[in-house]
Amino acid sequence: MTSGALVLAGGGVAGIAWEIGVLAGIRDVEPAVFDRIMDPATTFVGTSAGSTVASQLASGVDLDQLYATQLAEESAELGAEADLAEFSAMMAAAAEGATSPEEVRRRIGRIALDAKTASAADRRAVIAARLPVDAWSDRRLLITAVDTGTGELRVFDRDSGVDLIDAIGASCAVPSIWPTVEIQGRQYMDGGMRSAANADLAAGCDPVLIVVPSPENSPYGPPIPKAELDALAPARIHTIFADDAAVAAFGPNPLDPAVRPASARAGRALGRAIAREIAAFWA
């Protein structure tokens, strides 16, 4: 086994704020444990919202600054309407009659390519504004996206020859809501179309801490498939799910920038509550 991994799942701008809050809460109570989790040897795996947080953390910018940004009224984020039930129905329709997960994702990819969204330039400016440092760090940072044409997972890292802003933009390109991102002649969409967390990319790491901005028992199915967790064996795994306070803070639209402060505060409260549990796990 190598060193540990921090896996950060998708969840919109609410998820970004909440994940930062959770980590800030852990640091409030167990600063030494937070420092060990942030060790340069720890692998970061980021999907969609998680790709933003993973990149922000990898940049070395102080967590207090990242948290304060989530509380600020001013934001470069673009608002978007996101109906989770409607989005889930779209996913279910794409899966009907499909013979493989890749086929499902290809169908979703066509929806993503045909959708009327904000311009690619405007969306890229939003992603750039999230990053204190817009260059890959030396740490092992894995950012996920899905090829709209093949339905296959693409994992970007510092050796991919891909701009960090483009990698994050691709990972956050929610189909039918945000524009796809062209990278090396291919069009990419949200890495969450393959999995909310893509936790199996942390295989070989131990321990593995997974942070998921959705409830453990979701009406849309388990946030992380059992097979994905099984792929991490024999590593020790701990998953942090959103509690009731977080779900209330997210509201019906996790892409609404107005939910950021409440989501960050809910995350920090949960992080403080579970900090000693995380300390025992990571130790």
mmCIF file of N, CA and C in Angstrom, residues 70-118:
data_model
loop_
_atom_site.group_PDB
_atom_site.id
_atom_site.type_symbol
_atom_site.label_atom_id
_atom_site.label_comp_id
_atom_site.label_asym_id
_atom_site.label_seq_id
_atom_site.Cartn_x
_atom_site.Cartn_y
_atom_site.Cartn_z
ATOM 1 N N GLN A 70 -16.163 31.254 0.315
ATOM 2 C CA GLN A 70 -17.502 30.679 0.243
ATOM 3 C C GLN A 70 -18.527 31.498 1.017
ATOM 4 N N LEU A 71 -18.075 32.250 2.003
ATOM 5 C CA LEU A 71 -18.993 33.078 2.798
ATOM 6 C C LEU A 71 -19.241 34.443 2.160
ATOM 7 N N ALA A 72 -18.381 34.827 1.244
ATOM 8 C CA ALA A 72 -18.484 36.158 0.646
ATOM 9 C C ALA A 72 -19.746 36.289 -0.204
ATOM 10 N N GLU A 73 -20.364 37.461 -0.135
ATOM 11 C CA GLU A 73 -21.560 37.696 -0.948
ATOM 12 C C GLU A 73 -21.212 37.772 -2.428
ATOM 13 N N GLU A 74 -20.096 38.395 -2.744
ATOM 14 C CA GLU A 74 -19.675 38.518 -4.135
ATOM 15 C C GLU A 74 -19.098 37.190 -4.620
ATOM 16 N N SER A 75 -19.457 36.822 -5.839
ATOM 17 C CA SER A 75 -18.969 35.557 -6.395
ATOM 18 C C SER A 75 -18.926 35.656 -7.912
ATOM 19 N N ALA A 76 -17.949 34.981 -8.499
ATOM 20 C CA ALA A 76 -17.854 34.934 -9.959
ATOM 21 C C ALA A 76 -18.715 33.818 -10.546
ATOM 22 N N GLU A 77 -19.361 33.038 -9.676
ATOM 23 C CA GLU A 77 -20.157 31.903 -10.151
ATOM 24 C C GLU A 77 -21.361 32.364 -10.975
ATOM 25 N N LEU A 78 -21.690 31.585 -11.991
ATOM 26 C CA LEU A 78 -22.903 31.797 -12.763
ATOM 27 C C LEU A 78 -24.016 30.940 -12.165
ATOM 28 N N GLY A 79 -25.169 31.509 -11.972
ATOM 29 C CA GLY A 79 -26.290 30.728 -11.470
ATOM 30 C C GLY A 79 -26.873 29.847 -12.570
ATOM 31 N N ALA A 80 -27.464 28.734 -12.166
ATOM 32 C CA ALA A 80 -28.114 27.834 -13.126
ATOM 33 C C ALA A 80 -29.253 27.121 -12.434
ATOM 34 N N GLU A 81 -30.273 26.823 -13.194
ATOM 35 C CA GLU A 81 -31.401 26.067 -12.659
ATOM 36 C C GLU A 81 -31.090 24.583 -12.775
ATOM 37 N N ALA A 82 -31.205 23.867 -11.676
ATOM 38 C CA ALA A 82 -30.946 22.426 -11.675
ATOM 39 C C ALA A 82 -32.031 21.728 -10.873
ATOM 40 N N ASP A 83 -32.864 20.981 -11.547
ATOM 41 C CA ASP A 83 -33.913 20.195 -10.901
ATOM 42 C C ASP A 83 -33.399 18.759 -10.790
ATOM 43 N N LEU A 84 -33.086 18.310 -9.570
ATOM 44 C CA LEU A 84 -32.475 16.997 -9.397
ATOM 45 C C LEU A 84 -33.384 15.876 -9.879
ATOM 46 N N ALA A 85 -34.693 16.011 -9.654
ATOM 47 C CA ALA A 85 -35.616 14.980 -10.111
ATOM 48 C C ALA A 85 -35.640 14.916 -11.635
ATOM 49 N N GLU A 86 -35.651 16.090 -12.265
ATOM 50 C CA GLU A 86 -35.647 16.136 -13.729
ATOM 51 C C GLU A 86 -34.348 15.573 -14.288
ATOM 52 N N PHE A 87 -33.238 15.916 -13.626
ATOM 53 C CA PHE A 87 -31.936 15.418 -14.082
ATOM 54 C C PHE A 87 -31.874 13.896 -13.934
ATOM 55 N N SER A 88 -32.378 13.389 -12.828
ATOM 56 C CA SER A 88 -32.407 11.944 -12.615
ATOM 57 C C SER A 88 -33.259 11.252 -13.669
ATOM 58 N N ALA A 89 -34.375 11.880 -14.052
ATOM 59 C CA ALA A 89 -35.234 11.312 -15.090
ATOM 60 C C ALA A 89 -34.506 11.258 -16.430
ATOM 61 N N MET A 90 -33.718 12.290 -16.720
ATOM 62 C CA MET A 90 -32.934 12.295 -17.947
ATOM 63 C C MET A 90 -31.940 11.143 -17.964
ATOM 64 N N MET A 91 -31.292 10.921 -16.822
ATOM 65 C CA MET A 91 -30.332 9.825 -16.711
ATOM 66 C C MET A 91 -31.028 8.474 -16.900
ATOM 67 N N ALA A 92 -32.200 8.323 -16.290
ATOM 68 C CA ALA A 92 -32.937 7.068 -16.405
ATOM 69 C C ALA A 92 -33.359 6.820 -17.842
ATOM 70 N N ALA A 93 -33.789 7.874 -18.540
ATOM 71 C CA ALA A 93 -34.200 7.727 -19.936
ATOM 72 C C ALA A 93 -33.018 7.319 -20.809
ATOM 73 N N ALA A 94 -31.842 7.871 -20.512
ATOM 74 C CA ALA A 94 -30.645 7.520 -21.284
ATOM 75 C C ALA A 94 -30.246 6.066 -21.062
ATOM 76 N N ALA A 95 -30.561 5.538 -19.882
ATOM 77 C CA ALA A 95 -30.176 4.159 -19.547
ATOM 78 C C ALA A 95 -31.140 3.128 -20.133
ATOM 79 N N GLU A 96 -32.328 3.561 -20.515
ATOM 80 C CA GLU A 96 -33.340 2.609 -20.984
ATOM 81 C C GLU A 96 -32.888 1.910 -22.266
ATOM 82 N N GLY A 97 -32.787 0.590 -22.179
ATOM 83 C CA GLY A 97 -32.419 -0.212 -23.338
ATOM 84 C C GLY A 97 -30.937 -0.223 -23.665
ATOM 85 N N ALA A 98 -30.127 0.493 -22.903
ATOM 86 C CA ALA A 98 -28.686 0.528 -23.174
ATOM 87 C C ALA A 98 -28.042 -0.796 -22.796
ATOM 88 N N THR A 99 -27.011 -1.160 -23.520
ATOM 89 C CA THR A 99 -26.344 -2.446 -23.282
ATOM 90 C C THR A 99 -25.050 -2.317 -22.486
ATOM 91 N N SER A 100 -24.645 -1.092 -22.182
ATOM 92 C CA SER A 100 -23.415 -0.902 -21.408
ATOM 93 C C SER A 100 -23.436 0.483 -20.781
ATOM 94 N N PRO A 101 -22.666 0.665 -19.696
ATOM 95 C CA PRO A 101 -22.568 2.003 -19.099
ATOM 96 C C PRO A 101 -22.023 3.033 -20.086
ATOM 97 N N GLU A 102 -21.105 2.601 -20.955
ATOM 98 C CA GLU A 102 -20.540 3.526 -21.940
ATOM 99 C C GLU A 102 -21.608 4.021 -22.903
ATOM 100 N N GLU A 103 -22.530 3.128 -23.283
ATOM 101 C CA GLU A 103 -23.603 3.549 -24.183
ATOM 102 C C GLU A 103 -24.499 4.589 -23.510
ATOM 103 N N VAL A 104 -24.786 4.365 -22.243
ATOM 104 C CA VAL A 104 -25.577 5.351 -21.500
ATOM 105 C C VAL A 104 -24.872 6.705 -21.537
ATOM 106 N N ARG A 105 -23.590 6.688 -21.282
ATOM 107 C CA ARG A 105 -22.850 7.946 -21.233
ATOM 108 C C ARG A 105 -22.724 8.576 -22.619
ATOM 109 N N ARG A 106 -22.665 7.783 -23.662
ATOM 110 C CA ARG A 106 -22.651 8.348 -25.018
ATOM 111 C C ARG A 106 -23.969 9.068 -25.302
ATOM 112 N N ARG A 107 -25.056 8.477 -24.859
ATOM 113 C CA ARG A 107 -26.366 9.117 -25.053
ATOM 114 C C ARG A 107 -26.434 10.434 -24.289
ATOM 115 N N ILE A 108 -25.937 10.412 -23.057
ATOM 116 C CA ILE A 108 -25.910 11.647 -22.274
ATOM 117 C C ILE A 108 -24.985 12.663 -22.935
ATOM 118 N N GLY A 109 -23.895 12.170 -23.507
ATOM 119 C CA GLY A 109 -22.962 13.044 -24.213
ATOM 120 C C GLY A 109 -23.628 13.778 -25.362
ATOM 121 N N ARG A 110 -24.515 13.096 -26.094
ATOM 122 C CA ARG A 110 -25.223 13.754 -27.189
ATOM 123 C C ARG A 110 -26.139 14.856 -26.659
ATOM 124 N N ILE A 111 -26.767 14.575 -25.522
ATOM 125 C CA ILE A 111 -27.606 15.603 -24.887
ATOM 126 C C ILE A 111 -26.741 16.809 -24.514
ATOM 127 N N ALA A 112 -25.575 16.527 -23.952
ATOM 128 C CA ALA A 112 -24.673 17.604 -23.534
ATOM 129 C C ALA A 112 -24.231 18.455 -24.721
ATOM 130 N N LEU A 113 -23.917 17.816 -25.819
ATOM 131 C CA LEU A 113 -23.445 18.542 -26.993
ATOM 132 C C LEU A 113 -24.539 19.383 -27.631
ATOM 133 N N ASP A 114 -25.788 18.921 -27.542
ATOM 134 C CA ASP A 114 -26.906 19.625 -28.194
ATOM 135 C C ASP A 114 -27.519 20.716 -27.326
ATOM 136 N N ALA A 115 -27.185 20.722 -26.037
ATOM 137 C CA ALA A 115 -27.840 21.645 -25.101
ATOM 138 C C ALA A 115 -27.434 23.091 -25.354
ATOM 139 N N LYS A 116 -28.362 24.000 -25.080
ATOM 140 C CA LYS A 116 -28.080 25.436 -25.126
ATOM 141 C C LYS A 116 -27.646 25.856 -23.724
ATOM 142 N N THR A 117 -26.433 26.305 -23.609
ATOM 143 C CA THR A 117 -25.854 26.635 -22.306
ATOM 144 C C THR A 117 -25.164 27.994 -22.371
ATOM 145 N N ALA A 118 -24.570 28.386 -21.262
ATOM 146 C CA ALA A 118 -23.695 29.561 -21.267
ATOM 147 C C ALA A 118 -22.539 29.308 -22.234
#
